[in-house]
Amino acid sequence: MAPRRTRVRSATCDHRPITGANYSRCTPVALPNLPTSVRARTLARRERVPTHHIELRVNGRPVAADVEPAKLLLDFVREELGLTGTKEGCGTGDCGACTVHIDGQPMHSCLTLAVEAEGSSVTTIEGISSGGVLSPIQAALVEYGGSQCGFCIPGIVMMATAYLRDHPNPTEDDLRMGIAGNLCRCTGYDKIVKSLYAVIDKKELALTKPGALTSIPLPPEPEGE
């Protein structure tokens, strides 16, 4: 009787073959004692990850790239394009730090594959300011103390920009509900809401003026001991 053939799997994830989104979360299984040629071919297959060609616009500029099917949009803009203003907080779409705009709509880039953005227009926090001048929301968060550690601020700016575009005169309850998906562990939200109301009330913001960023006085140097 011929020996029974054994199926060789290169890797598993929760007893499932590696496919798509679970690729990066899987641990390769050690290869058995195979002939050298078979082992070499198996290792080569592991190293070859299929890619998909995408074309999109990011902050108004055309971008073309070959990306892995499981590459998150968050990782694509940070690692491939160097746009590190978009942050990863939770990785599960709960904190809002990774928010970007896709065709004008706020989306969690940690839950969006890069290939899903093909043909779309993506805006990150780097695309919100224009010509070196902060947007009113960015300026207000600085001038009214809406930022402390700052990690959540890019996502809040992206969400608030889209929300106030569609709801220019919200009540405070509506405004708080509109940004409820963006978590902040520092401010308690009051100063964030105050900052956004400065924009809603069209208060004058010094940092929205050309050249304002280059004229911000630096804090004094600490005195030496």
Short mmCIF file of N, CA and C in Angstrom, two decimals, residues 12-95:
data_model
loop_
_atom_site.label_atom_id
_atom_site.label_comp_id
_atom_site.label_asym_id
_atom_site.label_seq_id
_atom_site.Cartn_x
_atom_site.Cartn_y
_atom_site.Cartn_z
N THR A 12 -0.96 28.61 10.00
CA THR A 12 -2.37 28.58 10.37
C THR A 12 -2.66 29.72 11.31
N CYS A 13 -3.92 30.05 11.44
CA CYS A 13 -4.37 31.09 12.36
C CYS A 13 -5.69 30.63 12.93
N ASP A 14 -5.68 30.28 14.22
CA ASP A 14 -6.88 29.74 14.84
C ASP A 14 -7.41 28.55 14.04
N HIS A 15 -6.47 27.71 13.57
CA HIS A 15 -6.81 26.50 12.82
C HIS A 15 -7.43 26.79 11.46
N ARG A 16 -7.23 28.01 10.97
CA ARG A 16 -7.73 28.36 9.64
C ARG A 16 -6.55 28.75 8.76
N PRO A 17 -6.62 28.44 7.45
CA PRO A 17 -5.53 28.86 6.56
C PRO A 17 -5.41 30.38 6.55
N ILE A 18 -4.22 30.85 6.29
CA ILE A 18 -4.00 32.29 6.19
C ILE A 18 -4.68 32.82 4.95
N THR A 19 -5.54 33.79 5.12
CA THR A 19 -6.16 34.47 3.99
C THR A 19 -6.43 35.90 4.38
N GLY A 20 -6.24 36.81 3.45
CA GLY A 20 -6.66 38.20 3.59
C GLY A 20 -6.32 38.83 4.91
N ALA A 21 -7.37 39.28 5.65
CA ALA A 21 -7.17 40.14 6.81
C ALA A 21 -6.49 39.44 7.97
N ASN A 22 -6.51 38.10 8.04
CA ASN A 22 -5.88 37.45 9.18
C ASN A 22 -4.42 37.10 8.90
N TYR A 23 -3.89 37.55 7.77
CA TYR A 23 -2.52 37.18 7.39
C TYR A 23 -1.51 37.63 8.43
N SER A 24 -1.57 38.93 8.81
CA SER A 24 -0.54 39.47 9.69
C SER A 24 -0.67 38.98 11.12
N ARG A 25 -1.79 38.33 11.46
CA ARG A 25 -1.99 37.89 12.83
C ARG A 25 -1.64 36.41 13.02
N CYS A 26 -1.11 35.78 11.99
CA CYS A 26 -0.85 34.35 12.06
C CYS A 26 0.61 34.06 12.34
N THR A 27 0.86 32.92 12.94
CA THR A 27 2.21 32.49 13.26
C THR A 27 2.58 31.32 12.36
N PRO A 28 3.68 31.41 11.61
CA PRO A 28 4.07 30.32 10.73
C PRO A 28 4.29 29.03 11.51
N VAL A 29 3.87 27.93 10.92
CA VAL A 29 4.09 26.61 11.51
C VAL A 29 5.45 26.10 11.07
N ALA A 30 6.20 25.50 11.99
CA ALA A 30 7.51 24.98 11.65
C ALA A 30 7.39 23.92 10.56
N LEU A 31 8.29 24.00 9.58
CA LEU A 31 8.25 23.04 8.49
C LEU A 31 8.77 21.69 8.95
N PRO A 32 8.16 20.60 8.50
CA PRO A 32 8.68 19.27 8.83
C PRO A 32 9.96 19.00 8.06
N ASN A 33 10.55 17.84 8.28
CA ASN A 33 11.78 17.47 7.58
C ASN A 33 11.46 17.09 6.14
N LEU A 34 11.48 18.08 5.29
CA LEU A 34 11.18 17.87 3.88
C LEU A 34 12.47 17.85 3.09
N PRO A 35 12.44 17.26 1.90
CA PRO A 35 13.60 17.35 1.01
C PRO A 35 13.98 18.81 0.79
N THR A 36 15.26 19.06 0.59
CA THR A 36 15.76 20.43 0.48
C THR A 36 15.03 21.23 -0.58
N SER A 37 14.79 20.64 -1.75
CA SER A 37 14.14 21.37 -2.84
C SER A 37 12.71 21.76 -2.47
N VAL A 38 11.98 20.83 -1.83
CA VAL A 38 10.61 21.12 -1.42
C VAL A 38 10.60 22.19 -0.35
N ARG A 39 11.51 22.07 0.60
CA ARG A 39 11.59 23.06 1.69
C ARG A 39 11.88 24.45 1.13
N ALA A 40 12.80 24.52 0.17
CA ALA A 40 13.16 25.81 -0.42
C ALA A 40 11.96 26.43 -1.12
N ARG A 41 11.21 25.61 -1.87
CA ARG A 41 10.05 26.15 -2.57
C ARG A 41 8.98 26.62 -1.58
N THR A 42 8.81 25.88 -0.48
CA THR A 42 7.81 26.26 0.52
C THR A 42 8.18 27.57 1.19
N LEU A 43 9.46 27.73 1.54
CA LEU A 43 9.90 28.99 2.14
C LEU A 43 9.75 30.15 1.16
N ALA A 44 10.01 29.89 -0.11
CA ALA A 44 9.87 30.94 -1.12
C ALA A 44 8.42 31.38 -1.23
N ARG A 45 7.49 30.41 -1.15
CA ARG A 45 6.07 30.77 -1.23
C ARG A 45 5.67 31.63 -0.04
N ARG A 46 6.26 31.35 1.12
CA ARG A 46 5.94 32.15 2.30
C ARG A 46 6.36 33.60 2.11
N GLU A 47 7.50 33.79 1.46
CA GLU A 47 8.05 35.13 1.32
C GLU A 47 7.33 35.94 0.25
N ARG A 48 6.66 35.27 -0.66
CA ARG A 48 5.95 35.98 -1.72
C ARG A 48 4.54 36.32 -1.25
N VAL A 49 4.31 37.60 -1.05
CA VAL A 49 2.99 38.06 -0.66
C VAL A 49 2.36 38.74 -1.87
N PRO A 50 1.18 38.34 -2.28
CA PRO A 50 0.57 38.96 -3.46
C PRO A 50 0.28 40.43 -3.21
N THR A 51 0.39 41.23 -4.24
CA THR A 51 0.10 42.66 -4.12
C THR A 51 -0.99 43.05 -5.11
N HIS A 52 -1.59 44.18 -4.82
CA HIS A 52 -2.66 44.70 -5.67
C HIS A 52 -2.30 46.15 -6.00
N HIS A 53 -2.41 46.50 -7.26
CA HIS A 53 -2.08 47.86 -7.68
C HIS A 53 -3.27 48.78 -7.43
N ILE A 54 -3.02 49.88 -6.73
CA ILE A 54 -4.09 50.84 -6.46
C ILE A 54 -3.67 52.22 -6.93
N GLU A 55 -4.65 52.99 -7.31
CA GLU A 55 -4.45 54.39 -7.66
C GLU A 55 -5.52 55.21 -6.95
N LEU A 56 -5.10 56.26 -6.28
CA LEU A 56 -6.01 57.10 -5.53
C LEU A 56 -5.41 58.49 -5.40
N ARG A 57 -6.14 59.39 -4.78
CA ARG A 57 -5.61 60.72 -4.50
C ARG A 57 -5.53 60.88 -2.99
N VAL A 58 -4.39 61.35 -2.52
CA VAL A 58 -4.19 61.57 -1.09
C VAL A 58 -3.81 63.04 -0.89
N ASN A 59 -4.65 63.74 -0.17
CA ASN A 59 -4.45 65.18 0.06
C ASN A 59 -4.28 65.93 -1.26
N GLY A 60 -5.08 65.51 -2.24
CA GLY A 60 -5.10 66.20 -3.53
C GLY A 60 -4.06 65.75 -4.52
N ARG A 61 -3.16 64.87 -4.12
CA ARG A 61 -2.09 64.43 -5.02
C ARG A 61 -2.34 62.99 -5.47
N PRO A 62 -2.06 62.69 -6.74
CA PRO A 62 -2.25 61.32 -7.21
C PRO A 62 -1.20 60.39 -6.61
N VAL A 63 -1.64 59.21 -6.22
CA VAL A 63 -0.75 58.21 -5.63
C VAL A 63 -1.03 56.87 -6.31
N ALA A 64 0.03 56.18 -6.69
CA ALA A 64 -0.09 54.83 -7.24
C ALA A 64 0.88 53.94 -6.49
N ALA A 65 0.43 52.75 -6.10
CA ALA A 65 1.29 51.87 -5.32
C ALA A 65 0.81 50.44 -5.44
N ASP A 66 1.72 49.51 -5.19
CA ASP A 66 1.39 48.10 -5.09
C ASP A 66 1.34 47.74 -3.61
N VAL A 67 0.20 47.29 -3.13
CA VAL A 67 0.03 47.03 -1.71
C VAL A 67 -0.45 45.60 -1.49
N GLU A 68 -0.13 45.07 -0.31
CA GLU A 68 -0.63 43.75 0.06
C GLU A 68 -2.14 43.83 0.29
N PRO A 69 -2.86 42.77 -0.01
CA PRO A 69 -4.32 42.81 0.15
C PRO A 69 -4.76 43.13 1.57
N ALA A 70 -3.95 42.75 2.57
CA ALA A 70 -4.35 42.97 3.96
C ALA A 70 -3.79 44.25 4.55
N LYS A 71 -3.15 45.08 3.74
CA LYS A 71 -2.55 46.33 4.23
C LYS A 71 -3.65 47.31 4.61
N LEU A 72 -3.62 47.76 5.85
CA LEU A 72 -4.61 48.74 6.29
C LEU A 72 -4.30 50.11 5.71
N LEU A 73 -5.34 50.89 5.48
CA LEU A 73 -5.14 52.26 5.00
C LEU A 73 -4.31 53.06 6.00
N LEU A 74 -4.53 52.82 7.29
CA LEU A 74 -3.75 53.47 8.33
C LEU A 74 -2.26 53.23 8.13
N ASP A 75 -1.88 51.97 7.94
CA ASP A 75 -0.47 51.63 7.76
C ASP A 75 0.05 52.15 6.42
N PHE A 76 -0.80 52.18 5.42
CA PHE A 76 -0.38 52.65 4.10
C PHE A 76 0.00 54.13 4.15
N VAL A 77 -0.86 54.97 4.74
CA VAL A 77 -0.55 56.40 4.75
C VAL A 77 0.62 56.71 5.68
N ARG A 78 0.77 55.94 6.74
CA ARG A 78 1.87 56.19 7.68
C ARG A 78 3.20 55.65 7.16
N GLU A 79 3.19 54.38 6.74
CA GLU A 79 4.45 53.72 6.40
C GLU A 79 4.88 53.96 4.96
N GLU A 80 3.92 53.98 4.04
CA GLU A 80 4.27 54.12 2.63
C GLU A 80 4.35 55.59 2.20
N LEU A 81 3.50 56.43 2.78
CA LEU A 81 3.45 57.83 2.37
C LEU A 81 4.08 58.78 3.38
N GLY A 82 4.43 58.28 4.56
CA GLY A 82 5.07 59.12 5.57
C GLY A 82 4.15 60.13 6.22
N LEU A 83 2.83 59.92 6.12
CA LEU A 83 1.86 60.84 6.71
C LEU A 83 1.51 60.33 8.11
N THR A 84 2.37 60.65 9.06
CA THR A 84 2.27 60.05 10.39
C THR A 84 1.35 60.81 11.34
N GLY A 85 0.68 61.84 10.83
CA GLY A 85 -0.28 62.55 11.68
C GLY A 85 -1.47 61.68 12.05
N THR A 86 -1.83 60.75 11.19
CA THR A 86 -2.91 59.81 11.48
C THR A 86 -2.40 58.79 12.50
N LYS A 87 -3.10 58.63 13.61
CA LYS A 87 -2.61 57.81 14.71
C LYS A 87 -3.39 56.51 14.84
N GLU A 88 -2.72 55.51 15.41
CA GLU A 88 -3.40 54.27 15.80
C GLU A 88 -3.53 54.26 17.30
N GLY A 89 -4.77 54.28 17.77
CA GLY A 89 -5.00 54.25 19.21
C GLY A 89 -5.41 52.88 19.69
N CYS A 90 -6.48 52.34 19.10
CA CYS A 90 -7.02 51.07 19.58
C CYS A 90 -6.90 49.95 18.56
N GLY A 91 -6.93 50.29 17.28
CA GLY A 91 -6.88 49.27 16.24
C GLY A 91 -8.20 48.56 16.01
N THR A 92 -9.26 49.00 16.70
CA THR A 92 -10.55 48.34 16.57
C THR A 92 -11.68 49.30 16.21
N GLY A 93 -11.35 50.54 15.86
CA GLY A 93 -12.38 51.49 15.47
C GLY A 93 -13.15 52.09 16.62
N ASP A 94 -12.61 52.03 17.83
CA ASP A 94 -13.33 52.53 19.00
C ASP A 94 -12.90 53.92 19.45
N CYS A 95 -11.66 54.34 19.12
CA CYS A 95 -11.15 55.59 19.71
C CYS A 95 -11.18 56.77 18.75
#
